[in-house]
Short mmCIF file of N, CA and C and ligand atoms in Angstrom, two decimals:
data_model
loop_
_atom_site.label_atom_id
_atom_site.label_comp_id
_atom_site.label_asym_id
_atom_site.label_seq_id
_atom_site.Cartn_x
_atom_site.Cartn_y
_atom_site.Cartn_z
N LEU A 1 113.44 79.53 95.95
CA LEU A 1 114.38 79.94 94.87
C LEU A 1 115.05 81.23 95.20
N THR A 2 114.48 82.04 96.12
CA THR A 2 115.14 83.24 96.48
C THR A 2 115.84 83.14 97.83
N ASP A 3 116.15 81.88 98.26
CA ASP A 3 116.88 81.66 99.49
C ASP A 3 118.22 82.37 99.36
N GLY A 4 118.64 82.97 100.50
CA GLY A 4 119.95 83.63 100.50
C GLY A 4 120.00 85.02 99.89
N VAL A 5 118.81 85.49 99.44
CA VAL A 5 118.78 86.84 98.91
C VAL A 5 118.67 87.84 100.02
N VAL A 6 119.57 88.81 100.06
CA VAL A 6 119.56 89.83 101.07
C VAL A 6 119.20 91.18 100.43
N LEU A 7 118.40 91.96 101.09
CA LEU A 7 118.07 93.34 100.64
C LEU A 7 118.88 94.34 101.48
N ARG A 8 119.55 95.23 100.81
CA ARG A 8 120.34 96.28 101.51
C ARG A 8 120.35 97.56 100.72
N GLN A 9 120.88 98.64 101.31
CA GLN A 9 120.93 99.97 100.62
C GLN A 9 121.85 99.90 99.46
N ALA A 10 121.51 100.64 98.38
CA ALA A 10 122.34 100.72 97.18
C ALA A 10 123.59 101.56 97.45
N THR A 11 124.71 101.16 96.80
CA THR A 11 125.95 101.91 96.89
C THR A 11 126.41 102.36 95.49
N ILE A 12 127.39 103.26 95.49
CA ILE A 12 127.95 103.69 94.22
C ILE A 12 128.56 102.52 93.45
N ALA A 13 129.19 101.61 94.18
CA ALA A 13 129.76 100.41 93.54
C ALA A 13 128.67 99.57 92.88
N ASP A 14 127.47 99.52 93.54
CA ASP A 14 126.37 98.81 92.94
C ASP A 14 125.93 99.44 91.63
N LEU A 15 125.82 100.78 91.61
CA LEU A 15 125.40 101.47 90.40
C LEU A 15 126.41 101.22 89.30
N ALA A 16 127.71 101.23 89.62
CA ALA A 16 128.74 100.98 88.60
C ALA A 16 128.60 99.56 88.04
N THR A 17 128.33 98.57 88.93
CA THR A 17 128.12 97.19 88.49
C THR A 17 126.90 97.08 87.57
N ILE A 18 125.83 97.69 87.99
CA ILE A 18 124.57 97.65 87.17
C ILE A 18 124.82 98.28 85.79
N LEU A 19 125.50 99.43 85.75
CA LEU A 19 125.77 100.12 84.44
C LEU A 19 126.65 99.23 83.57
N GLY A 20 127.53 98.45 84.20
CA GLY A 20 128.33 97.51 83.38
C GLY A 20 127.61 96.31 82.84
N GLU A 21 126.46 96.08 83.39
CA GLU A 21 125.64 94.88 82.96
C GLU A 21 124.22 95.34 82.62
N ILE A 22 124.06 96.52 82.11
CA ILE A 22 122.74 97.11 81.99
C ILE A 22 121.74 96.30 81.17
N GLY A 23 122.34 95.61 80.14
CA GLY A 23 121.49 94.77 79.27
C GLY A 23 120.90 93.53 79.97
N GLU A 24 121.47 93.18 81.13
CA GLU A 24 120.94 92.07 81.90
C GLU A 24 119.65 92.47 82.60
N PHE A 25 119.46 93.80 82.81
CA PHE A 25 118.35 94.27 83.64
C PHE A 25 117.22 94.92 82.86
N TRP A 26 117.52 95.51 81.68
CA TRP A 26 116.55 96.29 80.97
C TRP A 26 116.35 95.75 79.57
N GLU A 27 115.15 95.80 79.06
CA GLU A 27 114.87 95.38 77.67
C GLU A 27 115.23 96.53 76.74
N ASP A 28 114.77 97.74 77.09
CA ASP A 28 115.01 98.90 76.24
C ASP A 28 116.46 99.39 76.36
N PRO A 29 117.10 99.83 75.26
CA PRO A 29 118.37 100.45 75.32
C PRO A 29 118.28 101.87 75.93
N GLY A 30 119.40 102.41 76.35
CA GLY A 30 119.48 103.78 76.76
C GLY A 30 118.88 104.09 78.14
N MET A 31 118.86 103.10 79.03
CA MET A 31 118.30 103.29 80.36
C MET A 31 119.35 103.71 81.40
N GLU A 32 120.62 103.90 80.94
CA GLU A 32 121.65 104.29 81.86
C GLU A 32 121.35 105.55 82.63
N PHE A 33 120.64 106.50 81.97
CA PHE A 33 120.43 107.82 82.54
C PHE A 33 119.68 107.73 83.88
N LEU A 34 118.99 106.66 84.17
CA LEU A 34 118.25 106.50 85.40
C LEU A 34 119.12 106.39 86.65
N HIS A 35 120.37 106.00 86.45
CA HIS A 35 121.22 105.59 87.55
C HIS A 35 122.17 106.63 88.12
N GLN A 36 121.56 107.79 88.39
CA GLN A 36 122.39 108.92 88.89
C GLN A 36 122.89 108.66 90.32
N ALA A 37 124.05 109.26 90.62
CA ALA A 37 124.65 109.12 91.95
C ALA A 37 123.75 109.60 93.10
N LEU A 38 122.84 110.51 92.73
CA LEU A 38 121.98 111.07 93.81
C LEU A 38 121.08 110.00 94.45
N TYR A 39 120.87 108.90 93.75
CA TYR A 39 120.04 107.79 94.37
C TYR A 39 120.86 107.08 95.47
N VAL A 40 122.13 107.30 95.58
CA VAL A 40 122.94 106.84 96.67
C VAL A 40 123.16 107.96 97.67
N HIS A 41 123.56 109.14 97.18
CA HIS A 41 124.02 110.20 98.08
C HIS A 41 122.84 110.92 98.72
N GLU A 42 121.72 111.07 98.03
CA GLU A 42 120.56 111.84 98.56
C GLU A 42 119.42 110.89 98.90
N PHE A 43 119.22 109.79 98.15
CA PHE A 43 118.06 108.90 98.39
C PHE A 43 118.53 107.50 98.72
N GLY A 44 119.70 107.34 99.26
CA GLY A 44 120.25 106.03 99.55
C GLY A 44 119.38 105.28 100.60
N GLU A 45 118.75 106.04 101.51
CA GLU A 45 117.95 105.37 102.55
C GLU A 45 116.75 104.66 102.00
N THR A 46 116.30 105.01 100.80
CA THR A 46 115.14 104.35 100.22
C THR A 46 115.44 103.68 98.88
N SER A 47 116.72 103.50 98.61
CA SER A 47 117.13 102.82 97.35
C SER A 47 117.77 101.47 97.72
N VAL A 48 117.23 100.40 97.17
CA VAL A 48 117.49 99.03 97.69
C VAL A 48 118.02 98.14 96.59
N VAL A 49 119.03 97.32 96.94
CA VAL A 49 119.44 96.24 96.01
C VAL A 49 119.17 94.87 96.65
N ALA A 50 118.86 93.91 95.79
CA ALA A 50 118.66 92.50 96.22
C ALA A 50 119.92 91.74 95.75
N VAL A 51 120.63 91.16 96.72
CA VAL A 51 121.94 90.57 96.46
C VAL A 51 121.96 89.15 96.93
N ARG A 52 122.60 88.25 96.15
CA ARG A 52 122.86 86.89 96.64
C ARG A 52 124.34 86.60 96.31
N GLU A 53 125.08 86.25 97.32
CA GLU A 53 126.52 85.96 97.14
C GLU A 53 127.22 86.97 96.30
N ASP A 54 127.00 88.25 96.66
CA ASP A 54 127.64 89.37 96.00
C ASP A 54 127.16 89.64 94.57
N GLU A 55 126.22 88.88 94.08
CA GLU A 55 125.66 89.22 92.77
C GLU A 55 124.33 90.01 92.97
N ILE A 56 124.26 91.11 92.22
CA ILE A 56 123.04 91.94 92.25
C ILE A 56 122.00 91.29 91.38
N LEU A 57 120.88 90.86 92.01
CA LEU A 57 119.81 90.21 91.29
C LEU A 57 118.70 91.21 90.88
N GLY A 58 118.60 92.31 91.61
CA GLY A 58 117.58 93.29 91.31
C GLY A 58 117.82 94.53 92.17
N TYR A 59 117.10 95.62 91.78
CA TYR A 59 117.25 96.85 92.56
C TYR A 59 116.10 97.75 92.32
N LEU A 60 115.93 98.65 93.27
CA LEU A 60 114.87 99.69 93.23
C LEU A 60 115.47 100.99 93.68
N LEU A 61 115.40 102.03 92.83
CA LEU A 61 115.88 103.36 93.21
C LEU A 61 114.60 104.22 93.37
N GLY A 62 114.50 104.87 94.54
CA GLY A 62 113.29 105.68 94.78
C GLY A 62 113.42 106.61 95.97
N PHE A 63 112.40 107.40 96.18
CA PHE A 63 112.42 108.43 97.24
C PHE A 63 111.00 108.81 97.62
N VAL A 64 110.89 109.56 98.66
CA VAL A 64 109.58 110.20 99.07
C VAL A 64 109.58 111.59 98.52
N ASN A 65 108.53 111.92 97.72
CA ASN A 65 108.50 113.30 97.21
C ASN A 65 107.87 114.27 98.20
N PRO A 66 107.95 115.54 97.94
CA PRO A 66 107.42 116.51 98.98
C PRO A 66 105.94 116.40 99.20
N GLY A 67 105.22 115.79 98.29
CA GLY A 67 103.80 115.50 98.47
C GLY A 67 103.45 114.27 99.23
N GLY A 68 104.46 113.57 99.71
CA GLY A 68 104.20 112.39 100.55
C GLY A 68 103.94 111.14 99.74
N THR A 69 104.51 111.05 98.57
CA THR A 69 104.36 109.82 97.73
C THR A 69 105.73 109.18 97.61
N GLY A 70 105.75 107.87 97.77
CA GLY A 70 106.97 107.09 97.51
C GLY A 70 107.06 106.88 96.04
N TYR A 71 108.01 107.55 95.39
CA TYR A 71 108.15 107.46 93.94
C TYR A 71 109.26 106.44 93.58
N ILE A 72 108.84 105.42 92.76
CA ILE A 72 109.81 104.42 92.29
C ILE A 72 110.37 104.94 90.95
N HIS A 73 111.62 105.35 90.98
CA HIS A 73 112.29 105.92 89.81
C HIS A 73 112.80 104.86 88.88
N ALA A 74 113.26 103.74 89.42
CA ALA A 74 113.73 102.63 88.62
C ALA A 74 113.58 101.36 89.38
N VAL A 75 113.11 100.29 88.74
CA VAL A 75 113.09 98.94 89.32
C VAL A 75 113.45 97.95 88.21
N ALA A 76 114.35 97.07 88.50
CA ALA A 76 114.72 96.06 87.50
C ALA A 76 115.28 94.81 88.17
N VAL A 77 114.98 93.65 87.55
CA VAL A 77 115.48 92.42 88.06
C VAL A 77 116.21 91.70 86.90
N ARG A 78 117.37 91.16 87.23
CA ARG A 78 118.22 90.43 86.28
C ARG A 78 117.36 89.34 85.59
N ARG A 79 117.46 89.24 84.33
CA ARG A 79 116.54 88.39 83.54
C ARG A 79 116.37 86.99 84.11
N PRO A 80 117.46 86.24 84.39
CA PRO A 80 117.25 84.87 84.90
C PRO A 80 116.60 84.82 86.30
N ALA A 81 116.55 85.96 86.98
CA ALA A 81 115.96 85.96 88.33
C ALA A 81 114.53 86.48 88.36
N ARG A 82 113.94 86.67 87.17
CA ARG A 82 112.57 87.22 87.10
C ARG A 82 111.53 86.11 87.41
N GLY A 83 110.37 86.54 87.86
CA GLY A 83 109.29 85.61 88.10
C GLY A 83 109.41 84.89 89.41
N LEU A 84 110.33 85.33 90.22
CA LEU A 84 110.54 84.66 91.54
C LEU A 84 110.02 85.50 92.73
N GLY A 85 109.44 86.61 92.39
CA GLY A 85 108.92 87.49 93.49
C GLY A 85 109.91 88.51 93.99
N LEU A 86 111.03 88.70 93.28
CA LEU A 86 112.04 89.63 93.79
C LEU A 86 111.57 91.11 93.72
N ALA A 87 110.94 91.47 92.60
CA ALA A 87 110.48 92.88 92.52
C ALA A 87 109.41 93.09 93.55
N ARG A 88 108.55 92.07 93.80
CA ARG A 88 107.54 92.19 94.85
C ARG A 88 108.18 92.45 96.21
N ARG A 89 109.26 91.72 96.46
CA ARG A 89 110.00 91.96 97.75
C ARG A 89 110.60 93.32 97.81
N LEU A 90 111.18 93.77 96.69
CA LEU A 90 111.78 95.14 96.66
C LEU A 90 110.69 96.19 96.91
N TYR A 91 109.51 96.00 96.37
CA TYR A 91 108.42 96.93 96.61
C TYR A 91 107.95 96.89 98.06
N ALA A 92 107.93 95.66 98.64
CA ALA A 92 107.52 95.57 100.04
C ALA A 92 108.50 96.30 100.94
N ARG A 93 109.81 96.13 100.69
CA ARG A 93 110.81 96.83 101.51
C ARG A 93 110.70 98.32 101.28
N PHE A 94 110.56 98.75 100.03
CA PHE A 94 110.45 100.17 99.76
C PHE A 94 109.26 100.75 100.45
N SER A 95 108.13 100.03 100.44
CA SER A 95 106.94 100.52 101.12
C SER A 95 107.13 100.76 102.60
N GLU A 96 107.81 99.81 103.23
CA GLU A 96 108.17 99.99 104.66
C GLU A 96 109.02 101.18 104.87
N LEU A 97 110.02 101.37 104.00
CA LEU A 97 111.00 102.47 104.19
C LEU A 97 110.34 103.82 103.97
N VAL A 98 109.41 103.91 102.96
CA VAL A 98 108.82 105.22 102.68
C VAL A 98 107.68 105.52 103.69
N ARG A 99 106.97 104.46 104.12
CA ARG A 99 105.92 104.72 105.11
C ARG A 99 106.56 105.28 106.39
N ALA A 100 107.71 104.70 106.74
CA ALA A 100 108.43 105.20 107.92
C ALA A 100 108.88 106.64 107.77
N ARG A 101 108.88 107.15 106.51
CA ARG A 101 109.32 108.51 106.26
C ARG A 101 108.09 109.37 105.81
N GLY A 102 106.90 108.90 106.12
CA GLY A 102 105.70 109.75 105.98
C GLY A 102 104.92 109.55 104.68
N ALA A 103 105.30 108.60 103.86
CA ALA A 103 104.58 108.43 102.59
C ALA A 103 103.21 107.77 102.82
N SER A 104 102.23 108.21 102.02
CA SER A 104 100.88 107.57 102.14
C SER A 104 100.50 106.87 100.83
N GLY A 105 101.35 106.88 99.84
CA GLY A 105 101.06 106.25 98.53
C GLY A 105 102.31 105.96 97.79
N LEU A 106 102.15 105.19 96.68
CA LEU A 106 103.29 104.84 95.82
C LEU A 106 102.93 105.28 94.41
N LYS A 107 103.99 105.62 93.64
CA LYS A 107 103.82 106.00 92.22
C LYS A 107 104.97 105.52 91.45
N ALA A 108 104.69 105.06 90.19
CA ALA A 108 105.79 104.73 89.29
C ALA A 108 105.27 105.08 87.88
N ILE A 109 106.16 105.25 86.93
CA ILE A 109 105.78 105.49 85.52
C ILE A 109 106.55 104.55 84.60
N THR A 110 105.99 104.33 83.42
CA THR A 110 106.76 103.61 82.41
C THR A 110 106.19 103.93 81.03
N ARG A 111 106.88 103.47 79.99
CA ARG A 111 106.40 103.67 78.64
C ARG A 111 105.29 102.69 78.32
N PRO A 112 104.31 103.04 77.53
CA PRO A 112 103.15 102.14 77.25
C PRO A 112 103.58 100.82 76.62
N THR A 113 104.76 100.76 75.98
CA THR A 113 105.20 99.55 75.35
C THR A 113 105.70 98.49 76.36
N ASN A 114 105.92 98.91 77.60
CA ASN A 114 106.54 98.06 78.64
C ASN A 114 105.38 97.22 79.29
N GLU A 115 105.00 96.16 78.58
CA GLU A 115 103.84 95.33 79.08
C GLU A 115 104.22 94.55 80.31
N GLY A 116 105.48 94.16 80.44
CA GLY A 116 105.85 93.42 81.66
C GLY A 116 105.70 94.33 82.89
N SER A 117 106.12 95.56 82.79
CA SER A 117 105.95 96.52 83.89
C SER A 117 104.45 96.73 84.24
N ARG A 118 103.62 96.86 83.19
CA ARG A 118 102.21 97.03 83.43
C ARG A 118 101.60 95.83 84.15
N SER A 119 101.95 94.62 83.68
CA SER A 119 101.42 93.39 84.33
C SER A 119 101.89 93.31 85.78
N PHE A 120 103.19 93.64 85.99
CA PHE A 120 103.69 93.57 87.37
C PHE A 120 102.96 94.55 88.26
N HIS A 121 102.79 95.80 87.81
CA HIS A 121 102.12 96.77 88.68
C HIS A 121 100.68 96.42 88.95
N GLU A 122 100.01 95.92 87.90
CA GLU A 122 98.60 95.48 88.09
C GLU A 122 98.53 94.32 89.06
N ALA A 123 99.49 93.40 88.98
CA ALA A 123 99.46 92.24 89.88
C ALA A 123 99.62 92.71 91.34
N LEU A 124 100.35 93.85 91.53
CA LEU A 124 100.54 94.39 92.89
C LEU A 124 99.43 95.36 93.28
N GLY A 125 98.39 95.50 92.46
CA GLY A 125 97.25 96.31 92.87
C GLY A 125 97.31 97.79 92.57
N PHE A 126 98.27 98.14 91.67
CA PHE A 126 98.33 99.54 91.29
C PHE A 126 97.26 99.87 90.25
N SER A 127 96.75 101.10 90.29
CA SER A 127 95.91 101.62 89.22
C SER A 127 96.78 102.05 88.07
N VAL A 128 96.26 102.05 86.84
CA VAL A 128 97.04 102.45 85.70
C VAL A 128 96.31 103.55 84.93
N THR A 129 97.00 104.63 84.59
CA THR A 129 96.46 105.68 83.81
C THR A 129 97.38 106.01 82.66
N LEU A 130 96.88 106.13 81.46
CA LEU A 130 97.68 106.60 80.32
C LEU A 130 97.64 108.12 80.26
N VAL A 131 98.78 108.74 80.36
CA VAL A 131 98.83 110.19 80.41
C VAL A 131 99.58 110.74 79.20
N GLU A 132 98.87 111.45 78.35
CA GLU A 132 99.53 112.11 77.17
C GLU A 132 100.27 113.37 77.68
N GLY A 133 101.40 113.60 77.09
CA GLY A 133 102.17 114.80 77.45
C GLY A 133 102.82 114.74 78.81
N TYR A 134 102.96 113.57 79.40
CA TYR A 134 103.54 113.48 80.74
C TYR A 134 104.98 113.94 80.74
N SER A 135 105.67 113.61 79.65
CA SER A 135 107.11 113.94 79.65
C SER A 135 107.42 114.85 78.46
N PRO A 136 108.55 115.65 78.52
CA PRO A 136 108.95 116.47 77.39
C PRO A 136 109.43 115.62 76.19
N THR A 137 109.79 114.37 76.47
CA THR A 137 110.17 113.47 75.41
C THR A 137 108.88 112.88 74.84
N PRO A 138 108.92 112.50 73.53
CA PRO A 138 107.67 112.09 72.88
C PRO A 138 107.04 110.84 73.50
N GLY A 139 105.73 110.79 73.25
CA GLY A 139 104.97 109.60 73.68
C GLY A 139 104.31 109.78 75.02
N ALA A 140 103.15 109.03 75.18
CA ALA A 140 102.44 109.05 76.48
C ALA A 140 103.21 108.21 77.46
N ARG A 141 102.83 108.29 78.72
CA ARG A 141 103.39 107.45 79.78
C ARG A 141 102.24 106.73 80.56
N LEU A 142 102.53 105.54 81.03
CA LEU A 142 101.62 104.89 81.96
C LEU A 142 102.05 105.34 83.36
N VAL A 143 101.03 105.81 84.15
CA VAL A 143 101.25 106.23 85.50
C VAL A 143 100.57 105.21 86.48
N PHE A 144 101.36 104.61 87.33
CA PHE A 144 100.86 103.58 88.29
C PHE A 144 100.79 104.22 89.68
N ARG A 145 99.68 103.98 90.35
CA ARG A 145 99.49 104.51 91.71
C ARG A 145 98.90 103.51 92.57
N ARG A 146 99.24 103.50 93.88
CA ARG A 146 98.44 102.80 94.88
C ARG A 146 98.64 103.48 96.26
N GLU A 147 97.62 103.29 97.06
CA GLU A 147 97.66 103.79 98.44
C GLU A 147 98.51 102.86 99.27
N LEU A 148 99.12 103.47 100.31
CA LEU A 148 99.78 102.65 101.34
C LEU A 148 98.88 102.65 102.56
N GLY A 149 98.24 101.53 102.84
CA GLY A 149 97.33 101.44 103.96
C GLY A 149 98.02 101.56 105.29
N HIS A 150 97.38 102.10 106.30
CA HIS A 150 97.94 102.21 107.64
C HIS A 150 98.14 100.79 108.24
N GLY A 151 99.29 100.57 108.84
CA GLY A 151 99.52 99.34 109.56
C GLY A 151 99.85 98.18 108.65
N GLN A 152 99.85 98.42 107.33
CA GLN A 152 100.25 97.38 106.42
C GLN A 152 101.75 97.33 106.43
N THR A 153 102.31 96.12 106.42
CA THR A 153 103.78 96.04 106.28
C THR A 153 104.16 95.56 104.90
N ASP A 154 103.19 95.07 104.13
CA ASP A 154 103.47 94.58 102.81
C ASP A 154 102.45 95.15 101.83
N PRO A 155 102.90 95.71 100.69
CA PRO A 155 101.90 96.28 99.77
C PRO A 155 101.01 95.28 99.16
N ASP A 156 101.32 93.96 99.32
CA ASP A 156 100.46 92.96 98.76
C ASP A 156 99.40 92.48 99.75
N ALA A 157 99.53 92.95 101.01
CA ALA A 157 98.63 92.46 102.05
C ALA A 157 97.21 92.91 101.78
C1 COA B 1 109.03 94.36 85.85
C2 COA B 1 110.07 93.54 86.63
C3 COA B 1 110.81 94.48 87.58
C4 COA B 1 109.35 92.44 87.44
O1 COA B 1 110.27 91.79 88.23
P1 COA B 1 110.04 90.29 88.80
O2 COA B 1 110.95 90.09 89.95
O3 COA B 1 110.05 89.32 87.69
O4 COA B 1 108.51 90.40 89.37
P2 COA B 1 107.88 89.44 90.46
O5 COA B 1 108.38 88.03 90.31
O6 COA B 1 108.02 90.06 91.82
O7 COA B 1 106.36 89.50 89.99
C5 COA B 1 105.28 89.84 90.82
C6 COA B 1 103.98 89.60 90.06
O8 COA B 1 103.93 90.44 88.95
C7 COA B 1 103.44 89.77 87.76
N1 COA B 1 104.42 89.91 86.69
C8 COA B 1 105.73 90.31 86.83
N2 COA B 1 106.31 90.39 85.63
C9 COA B 1 105.34 90.01 84.74
C10 COA B 1 105.36 89.88 83.31
N3 COA B 1 106.46 90.14 82.58
N4 COA B 1 104.24 89.47 82.71
C11 COA B 1 103.09 89.20 83.38
N5 COA B 1 103.05 89.32 84.78
C12 COA B 1 104.16 89.76 85.42
C13 COA B 1 103.22 88.35 88.16
O9 COA B 1 101.85 88.17 88.33
C14 COA B 1 103.91 88.17 89.46
O10 COA B 1 103.26 87.43 90.41
P3 COA B 1 103.18 85.86 90.39
O11 COA B 1 104.09 85.36 89.27
O12 COA B 1 103.75 85.52 91.72
O13 COA B 1 101.79 85.58 90.22
C15 COA B 1 111.02 92.79 85.64
O14 COA B 1 110.31 92.19 84.63
C16 COA B 1 112.06 93.73 84.98
O15 COA B 1 113.15 93.90 85.53
N6 COA B 1 111.80 94.26 83.76
C17 COA B 1 112.79 95.13 83.09
C18 COA B 1 112.95 96.49 83.74
C19 COA B 1 111.59 97.25 83.78
O16 COA B 1 110.93 97.38 82.76
N7 COA B 1 111.23 97.80 84.94
C20 COA B 1 109.99 98.48 85.16
C21 COA B 1 110.08 99.92 84.79
S1 COA B 1 108.77 100.86 85.60
#
């Protein structure tokens, strides 16, 4: 079902397309703020889109932080393309890209109401911690972490 899907670096045109169809990718309103140009200009090497026949099916914006963690800032899959393993593939590619740049682990955060994100990260073997006061905006956050094993090419391996 994911035949013909190609993973490549994100572009500014991709971010513009995503912003124009933001409701296709996110359940919560107000997620536009995640899609800053710096994920192309500064972190383009580790920000990936999944495309089929010029349609963006999913994307992951992320980078390696100074502590050597691959931080996933945003990941989303177009609603009709969910459940096909696309986000799993995006994480596998991101893991390869950040390991090649010195990362030894992965981290992502989300709001506690995002049960789909929690299930997804648990399925990929991430630990989950509820952290009060994580953000200056109200509410706790779920923090997901996992190690990147040496020699692994896929975080699911
Ligand atoms: C979370 C999200 C990115 C998952 O994308 P996806 O491509 O559907 O995920 P995958 O098909 O790669 O799922 C991998 C595994 O995670 C689990 N999983 C994913 N989404 C799940 C859900 N909503 N409920 C339960 N399990 C889920 C499944 O076990 C799946 O494995 P399997 O079906 O092969 O057994 C997608 O639901 C999404 O875009 N949500 C809106 C944006 C968002 O909230 N992003 C996360 C912010 S941190």
